[in-house]
XYZ file of N, CA, C and O in Angstrom:
612
model
N 68.293 88.861 104.950
C 67.173 89.752 104.707
C 66.932 89.922 103.205
O 65.804 89.999 102.766
N 68.039 89.960 102.435
C 67.933 90.160 100.994
C 67.156 89.010 100.341
O 66.325 89.225 99.463
N 67.420 87.766 100.766
C 66.727 86.627 100.172
C 65.243 86.640 100.535
O 64.406 86.216 99.753
N 64.916 87.137 101.712
C 63.513 87.259 102.113
C 62.795 88.279 101.228
O 61.672 88.046 100.776
N 63.454 89.379 100.922
C 62.877 90.384 100.026
C 62.708 89.822 98.618
O 61.690 90.050 97.967
N 63.696 89.075 98.161
C 63.622 88.480 96.824
C 62.470 87.495 96.747
O 61.709 87.483 95.778
N 62.325 86.656 97.758
C 61.212 85.694 97.765
C 59.863 86.404 97.808
O 58.924 85.995 97.140
N 59.784 87.479 98.578
C 58.545 88.255 98.631
C 58.228 88.902 97.296
O 57.082 88.889 96.833
N 59.260 89.421 96.648
C 59.118 90.039 95.323
C 58.634 88.998 94.311
O 57.714 89.251 93.529
N 59.248 87.809 94.312
C 58.843 86.742 93.385
C 57.420 86.271 93.668
O 56.651 85.999 92.743
N 57.049 86.181 94.928
C 55.696 85.771 95.283
C 54.675 86.778 94.745
O 53.649 86.395 94.173
N 54.982 88.058 94.888
C 54.073 89.101 94.385
C 53.962 89.018 92.862
O 52.862 89.098 92.304
N 55.088 88.817 92.183
C 55.047 88.670 90.727
C 54.236 87.440 90.308
O 53.453 87.501 89.352
N 54.418 86.337 91.006
C 53.630 85.135 90.702
C 52.136 85.405 90.860
O 51.323 84.964 90.046
N 51.789 86.107 91.893
C 50.363 86.427 92.114
C 49.826 87.313 90.986
O 48.733 87.096 90.488
N 50.587 88.304 90.591
C 50.161 89.188 89.503
C 50.043 88.403 88.201
O 49.036 88.482 87.494
N 51.053 87.598 87.888
C 51.056 86.825 86.642
C 49.927 85.806 86.599
O 49.460 85.447 85.526
N 49.486 85.348 87.744
C 48.413 84.344 87.771
C 47.090 84.890 87.220
O 46.213 84.129 86.845
N 46.970 86.204 87.144
C 45.754 86.825 86.608
C 45.839 87.082 85.096
O 44.869 87.510 84.481
N 46.987 86.846 84.503
C 47.185 87.144 83.088
C 46.745 85.981 82.202
O 46.870 84.819 82.582
N 46.261 86.312 81.004
C 45.933 85.249 80.049
C 47.222 84.800 79.352
O 48.273 85.411 79.507
N 47.118 83.734 78.560
C 48.314 83.156 77.940
C 49.001 84.112 76.971
O 50.221 84.158 76.892
N 48.221 84.877 76.255
C 48.811 85.830 75.306
C 49.653 86.865 76.049
O 50.770 87.185 75.653
N 49.125 87.386 77.134
C 49.855 88.382 77.921
C 51.064 87.760 78.604
O 52.119 88.390 78.697
N 50.932 86.516 79.067
C 52.089 85.827 79.646
C 53.214 85.726 78.617
O 54.385 85.926 78.939
N 52.850 85.418 77.377
C 53.844 85.327 76.313
C 54.544 86.652 76.071
O 55.751 86.700 75.826
N 53.785 87.725 76.119
C 54.394 89.054 75.929
C 55.316 89.400 77.093
O 56.392 89.957 76.894
N 54.896 89.051 78.311
C 55.741 89.317 79.483
C 57.032 88.503 79.423
O 58.083 88.974 79.850
N 56.947 87.293 78.887
C 58.128 86.427 78.797
C 59.205 87.039 77.916
O 60.386 86.703 78.045
N 58.828 87.958 77.047
C 59.790 88.588 76.142
C 60.502 89.783 76.771
O 61.454 90.310 76.196
N 60.060 90.207 77.944
C 60.627 91.421 78.552
C 61.957 91.197 79.250
O 62.852 92.039 79.169
N 62.091 90.089 79.956
C 63.340 89.820 80.668
C 63.407 88.335 81.005
O 62.396 87.620 80.953
N 64.583 87.880 81.386
C 64.756 86.471 81.751
C 63.939 86.142 83.001
O 63.335 85.077 83.090
N 63.891 87.047 83.951
C 63.124 86.805 85.172
C 61.626 86.683 84.850
O 60.950 85.791 85.330
N 61.123 87.585 84.013
C 59.712 87.512 83.636
C 59.426 86.248 82.829
O 58.365 85.652 82.950
N 60.377 85.842 82.006
C 60.200 84.610 81.229
C 60.083 83.408 82.160
O 59.202 82.557 81.992
N 60.964 83.347 83.162
C 60.907 82.242 84.125
C 59.574 82.211 84.867
O 59.014 81.142 85.107
N 59.069 83.374 85.205
C 57.787 83.436 85.915
C 56.637 83.104 84.966
O 55.739 82.326 85.306
N 56.657 83.646 83.758
C 55.584 83.401 82.792
C 55.515 81.928 82.396
O 54.449 81.425 82.053
N 56.636 81.233 82.446
C 56.673 79.816 82.084
C 56.471 78.898 83.290
O 56.723 77.709 83.212
N 56.003 79.446 84.374
C 55.690 78.647 85.563
C 54.629 77.606 85.181
O 53.565 77.957 84.655
N 54.894 76.321 85.390
C 54.012 75.255 84.890
C 52.544 75.357 85.312
O 51.660 74.985 84.535
N 52.266 75.866 86.480
C 50.859 75.966 86.912
C 50.033 76.865 85.994
O 48.831 76.665 85.840
N 50.665 77.860 85.371
C 49.939 78.755 84.469
C 49.550 78.049 83.174
O 48.661 78.504 82.461
N 50.214 76.964 82.840
C 50.034 76.281 81.558
C 49.323 74.942 81.711
O 49.220 74.181 80.757
N 48.822 74.644 82.893
C 48.168 73.351 83.130
C 46.940 73.157 82.233
O 46.710 72.080 81.710
N 46.147 74.206 82.064
C 44.982 74.163 81.181
C 45.118 75.270 80.146
O 45.204 76.435 80.491
N 45.149 74.874 78.883
C 45.261 75.831 77.783
C 43.979 75.746 76.964
O 43.622 74.684 76.467
N 43.272 76.878 76.873
C 42.024 76.942 76.115
C 42.168 78.031 75.051
O 42.372 79.191 75.382
N 42.081 77.613 73.787
C 42.116 78.551 72.669
C 40.949 78.180 71.764
O 40.785 77.016 71.412
N 40.148 79.158 71.412
C 38.972 78.883 70.578
C 38.991 79.746 69.321
O 39.255 80.937 69.382
N 38.670 79.083 68.208
C 38.435 79.768 66.936
C 39.549 80.738 66.550
O 39.301 81.884 66.222
N 40.775 80.260 66.588
C 41.919 81.088 66.242
C 42.915 80.295 65.417
O 42.967 79.082 65.462
N 43.747 81.020 64.741
C 44.903 80.424 64.099
C 46.058 80.587 65.077
O 46.372 81.697 65.493
N 46.651 79.480 65.463
C 47.715 79.535 66.460
C 48.996 78.942 65.878
O 48.952 77.982 65.115
N 50.145 79.501 66.234
C 51.409 78.962 65.728
C 51.688 77.588 66.336
O 51.409 77.344 67.511
N 52.272 76.712 65.534
C 52.622 75.371 66.015
C 53.583 75.460 67.202
O 53.525 74.650 68.117
N 54.438 76.470 67.192
C 55.372 76.655 68.292
C 54.679 76.891 69.627
O 55.178 76.488 70.678
N 53.509 77.526 69.594
C 52.743 77.756 70.825
C 52.267 76.427 71.408
O 52.330 76.211 72.615
N 51.804 75.529 70.544
C 51.335 74.213 71.003
C 52.501 73.452 71.624
O 52.368 72.870 72.702
N 53.651 73.495 70.977
C 54.826 72.810 71.518
C 55.216 73.405 72.867
O 55.527 72.671 73.808
N 55.204 74.732 72.972
C 55.553 75.392 74.231
C 54.606 74.968 75.345
O 55.035 74.607 76.440
N 53.299 74.985 75.076
C 52.310 74.616 76.088
C 52.528 73.185 76.567
O 52.512 72.909 77.775
N 52.758 72.281 75.630
C 52.958 70.880 75.998
C 54.273 70.704 76.750
O 54.340 69.990 77.748
N 55.307 71.388 76.313
C 56.611 71.307 76.975
C 56.548 71.850 78.402
O 57.217 71.336 79.296
N 55.718 72.868 78.625
C 55.606 73.474 79.962
C 54.673 72.709 80.885
O 54.412 73.142 82.000
N 54.146 71.575 80.432
C 53.362 70.721 81.321
C 51.865 70.826 81.178
O 51.127 70.507 82.113
N 51.384 71.253 80.026
C 49.938 71.343 79.809
C 49.296 69.967 79.997
O 49.755 68.972 79.442
N 48.225 69.917 80.796
C 47.492 68.665 81.029
C 46.162 68.646 80.302
O 45.634 67.585 80.016
N 45.598 69.814 80.052
C 44.285 69.915 79.412
C 44.412 70.901 78.251
O 44.506 72.106 78.466
N 44.415 70.370 77.030
C 44.636 71.184 75.837
C 43.346 71.246 75.031
O 42.880 70.240 74.517
N 42.753 72.443 74.963
C 41.492 72.661 74.258
C 41.754 73.574 73.065
O 42.036 74.753 73.242
N 41.655 73.020 71.859
C 41.907 73.776 70.632
C 40.651 73.782 69.774
O 40.693 73.497 68.586
N 39.546 74.122 70.376
C 38.251 74.086 69.703
C 38.184 75.110 68.571
O 38.393 76.294 68.775
N 37.915 74.625 67.359
C 37.770 75.496 66.202
C 39.056 76.169 65.744
O 39.016 77.160 65.035
N 40.201 75.627 66.134
C 41.486 76.260 65.819
C 42.139 75.654 64.585
O 41.808 74.570 64.139
N 43.093 76.396 64.071
C 43.976 75.933 63.005
C 45.396 76.191 63.483
O 45.705 77.273 63.972
N 46.246 75.181 63.358
C 47.653 75.372 63.719
C 48.377 75.857 62.478
O 48.341 75.214 61.432
N 49.031 77.001 62.593
C 49.704 77.591 61.433
C 51.198 77.340 61.478
O 51.799 77.258 62.540
N 51.756 77.230 60.314
C 53.195 77.087 60.159
C 53.658 78.333 59.412
O 53.462 78.461 58.217
N 54.219 79.276 60.159
C 54.593 80.567 59.604
C 56.029 80.542 59.085
O 56.344 81.112 58.074
N 56.896 79.852 59.802
C 58.300 79.750 59.400
C 58.765 78.315 59.607
O 58.066 77.511 60.226
N 59.910 77.981 59.094
C 60.405 76.602 59.155
C 60.453 76.047 60.569
O 60.198 74.873 60.789
N 60.752 76.885 61.540
C 60.856 76.401 62.916
C 59.493 75.989 63.482
O 59.422 75.377 64.541
N 58.409 76.342 62.788
C 57.084 75.967 63.265
C 56.687 74.543 62.871
O 55.626 74.077 63.232
N 57.518 73.852 62.099
C 57.244 72.454 61.765
C 57.613 71.590 62.959
O 58.536 70.795 62.921
N 56.898 71.769 64.066
C 57.269 71.123 65.318
C 56.263 70.081 65.785
O 56.536 69.364 66.724
N 55.133 69.992 65.140
C 54.105 69.076 65.626
C 54.645 67.644 65.695
O 54.370 66.916 66.637
N 55.452 67.256 64.710
C 56.011 65.906 64.737
C 57.180 65.783 65.720
O 57.683 64.696 65.942
N 57.590 66.897 66.331
C 58.693 66.885 67.288
C 58.220 67.123 68.719
O 59.017 67.460 69.583
N 56.932 66.962 68.966
C 56.411 67.186 70.313
C 56.989 66.158 71.277
O 57.200 65.007 70.893
N 57.234 66.563 72.522
C 57.783 65.608 73.486
C 56.807 64.456 73.726
O 55.628 64.672 73.984
N 57.293 63.242 73.616
C 56.434 62.054 73.772
C 56.112 61.763 75.234
O 55.186 61.041 75.545
N 56.886 62.316 76.140
C 56.652 62.085 77.568
C 55.841 63.217 78.188
O 56.015 63.565 79.331
N 54.925 63.795 77.400
C 54.144 64.933 77.891
C 53.046 64.473 78.846
O 52.802 63.275 79.003
N 52.377 65.442 79.457
C 51.378 65.167 80.486
C 49.950 65.413 80.014
O 49.030 65.432 80.835
N 49.725 65.596 78.722
C 48.386 65.923 78.226
C 47.440 64.767 78.497
O 47.665 63.645 78.052
N 46.377 65.059 79.254
C 45.374 64.048 79.592
C 44.048 64.309 78.884
O 43.297 63.391 78.631
N 43.762 65.574 78.590
C 42.529 65.946 77.908
C 42.891 66.700 76.636
O 43.664 67.650 76.672
N 42.303 66.261 75.513
C 42.554 66.912 74.234
C 41.219 67.176 73.566
O 40.487 66.251 73.234
N 40.878 68.457 73.418
C 39.616 68.858 72.791
C 39.924 69.402 71.407
O 40.551 70.445 71.270
N 39.492 68.672 70.381
C 39.712 69.092 68.996
C 38.388 69.289 68.272
O 38.292 69.055 67.072
N 37.358 69.717 68.974
C 36.067 69.965 68.335
C 36.219 71.047 67.277
O 36.814 72.086 67.523
N 35.682 70.770 66.110
C 35.706 71.708 64.988
C 37.120 72.167 64.645
O 37.332 73.272 64.162
N 38.072 71.323 64.885
C 39.466 71.591 64.570
C 39.614 71.665 63.059
O 39.012 70.901 62.328
N 40.395 72.595 62.564
C 40.411 72.905 61.138
C 41.546 72.270 60.339
O 41.720 72.580 59.182
N 42.346 71.420 60.929
C 43.480 70.862 60.194
C 43.741 69.435 60.644
O 43.127 68.948 61.580
N 44.658 68.797 59.979
C 45.072 67.462 60.379
C 45.817 67.556 61.701
O 46.674 68.414 61.874
N 45.516 66.688 62.607
C 46.200 66.728 63.898
C 46.715 65.352 64.266
O 46.807 65.019 65.433
N 47.057 64.559 63.262
C 47.571 63.221 63.518
C 48.781 63.272 64.443
O 48.848 62.542 65.417
N 49.737 64.133 64.126
C 50.947 64.229 64.931
C 50.658 64.637 66.358
O 51.278 64.139 67.295
N 49.706 65.526 66.542
C 49.334 65.987 67.874
C 48.750 64.850 68.692
O 49.122 64.625 69.831
N 47.842 64.092 68.098
C 47.222 62.992 68.828
C 48.212 61.869 69.108
O 48.185 61.265 70.172
N 49.089 61.600 68.173
C 50.074 60.538 68.369
C 51.047 60.917 69.480
O 51.455 60.075 70.271
N 51.405 62.195 69.579
C 52.351 62.650 70.602
C 51.755 62.603 71.999
O 52.484 62.459 72.976
N 50.445 62.719 72.104
C 49.787 62.744 73.414
C 49.435 61.313 73.821
O 48.324 60.842 73.597
N 50.371 60.653 74.432
C 50.228 59.219 74.741
C 49.529 58.947 76.060
O 49.224 57.805 76.355
N 49.298 59.952 76.875
C 48.669 59.749 78.185
C 47.232 60.221 78.212
O 46.686 60.526 79.265
N 46.619 60.320 77.045
C 45.260 60.856 76.962
C 44.276 60.000 77.745
O 44.314 58.780 77.693
N 43.391 60.684 78.452
C 42.283 60.028 79.141
C 40.952 60.440 78.534
O 39.976 59.730 78.637
N 40.949 61.615 77.888
C 39.708 62.142 77.325
C 40.027 62.884 76.027
O 40.886 63.755 76.006
N 39.336 62.501 74.947
C 39.536 63.127 73.652
C 38.178 63.512 73.094
O 37.242 62.728 73.145
N 38.076 64.717 72.566
C 36.847 65.159 71.923
C 37.146 65.473 70.470
O 37.986 66.312 70.170
N 36.451 64.763 69.557
C 36.697 64.916 68.128
C 35.451 65.338 67.368
O 35.429 65.249 66.151
N 34.427 65.773 68.030
C 33.173 66.055 67.333
C 33.340 67.161 66.301
O 34.161 68.061 66.439
N 32.560 67.071 65.243
C 32.517 68.035 64.145
C 33.783 68.057 63.300
O 33.981 68.981 62.529
N 34.654 67.073 63.435
C 35.822 67.009 62.562
C 35.407 66.473 61.206
O 34.556 65.604 61.102
N 36.005 66.984 60.172
C 35.712 66.548 58.808
C 36.698 65.448 58.426
O 37.858 65.713 58.140
N 36.225 64.198 58.452
C 37.081 63.059 58.141
C 37.143 62.774 56.649
O 37.790 61.839 56.221
N 36.503 63.573 55.838
C 36.452 63.307 54.400
C 37.720 63.759 53.671
O 37.863 63.532 52.488
N 38.642 64.395 54.382
C 39.850 64.917 53.738
C 40.970 63.884 53.650
O 42.078 64.200 53.289
N 40.666 62.639 54.009
C 41.662 61.591 53.870
C 42.478 61.329 55.116
O 43.201 60.353 55.191
N 42.378 62.198 56.126
C 43.153 61.966 57.333
C 42.360 61.187 58.380
O 42.873 60.842 59.410
N 41.114 60.897 58.126
C 40.243 60.271 59.111
C 40.660 58.904 59.571
O 40.402 58.516 60.702
N 41.312 58.143 58.721
C 41.715 56.784 59.062
C 42.586 56.772 60.310
O 42.396 55.969 61.204
N 43.553 57.686 60.379
C 44.452 57.713 61.534
C 43.685 58.068 62.797
O 43.915 57.499 63.853
N 42.709 59.010 62.697
C 41.894 59.347 63.861
C 41.178 58.116 64.393
O 41.138 57.882 65.590
N 40.596 57.344 63.509
C 39.845 56.166 63.935
C 40.757 55.123 64.547
O 40.413 54.489 65.536
N 41.928 54.936 64.006
C 42.875 53.985 64.589
C 43.259 54.432 65.991
O 43.263 53.636 66.932
N 43.550 55.718 66.154
C 43.911 56.240 67.470
C 42.738 56.093 68.434
O 42.904 55.710 69.595
N 41.532 56.377 67.958
C 40.347 56.254 68.808
C 40.154 54.811 69.262
O 39.862 54.553 70.436
N 40.330 53.849 68.366
C 40.155 52.437 68.728
C 41.203 52.021 69.751
O 40.894 51.354 70.735
N 42.457 52.431 69.538
C 43.511 52.102 70.492
C 43.209 52.725 71.849
O 43.370 52.092 72.890
N 42.749 53.975 71.853
C 42.441 54.662 73.112
C 41.315 53.962 73.858
O 41.371 53.784 75.071
N 40.273 53.548 73.132
C 39.160 52.838 73.769
C 39.663 51.516 74.333
O 39.321 51.120 75.441
N 40.490 50.832 73.570
C 41.049 49.554 74.000
C 41.825 49.726 75.314
O 41.820 48.872 76.162
N 42.479 50.848 75.464
C 43.263 51.113 76.669
C 42.434 51.807 77.749
O 42.972 52.432 78.651
N 41.096 51.712 77.639
C 40.163 52.266 78.645
C 40.243 53.772 78.773
O 40.075 54.339 79.843
N 40.519 54.458 77.695
C 40.494 55.906 77.703
C 39.160 56.336 77.135
O 38.477 55.593 76.464
N 38.783 57.570 77.407
C 37.485 58.087 76.989
C 37.605 58.866 75.693
O 38.439 59.740 75.575
N 36.754 58.548 74.733
C 36.681 59.297 73.476
C 35.292 59.898 73.408
O 34.303 59.192 73.457
N 35.188 61.196 73.302
C 33.884 61.851 73.171
C 33.694 62.284 71.730
O 34.533 62.971 71.178
N 32.612 61.881 71.131
C 32.353 62.263 69.751
C 31.525 63.523 69.694
O 30.864 63.898 70.596
């Protein structure tokens, strides 16, 4: 009977957490180990949409590590607040990201694009290639097209 109550309790928590946004899920994950396990449930992280914000690099790594398939960082800047945030070059190479939206992205994202090897759809419109990082974007775009992936400008 106890395990039935526990499963019912976890099901109710999953249902409640499914209504929370990513920021609130992150705050709940800090409350207890049980809440962290529920907040990091992969279905909650399948699609991550952040617009016009400065986001910590650690958040991007967490989302990708938890199984993010659709990563939309439109108009965002990835910030490095402390040494542990230098993680973009340490992203898991076996990730599941299939869609990457970097429209109006405010920083270099070479490491992010290189780490996402299963991309099917990439959006790069409004990126400023005049800062010297554009060459790598174009190389990645050509390779992606060659491999029958979709690049949206």
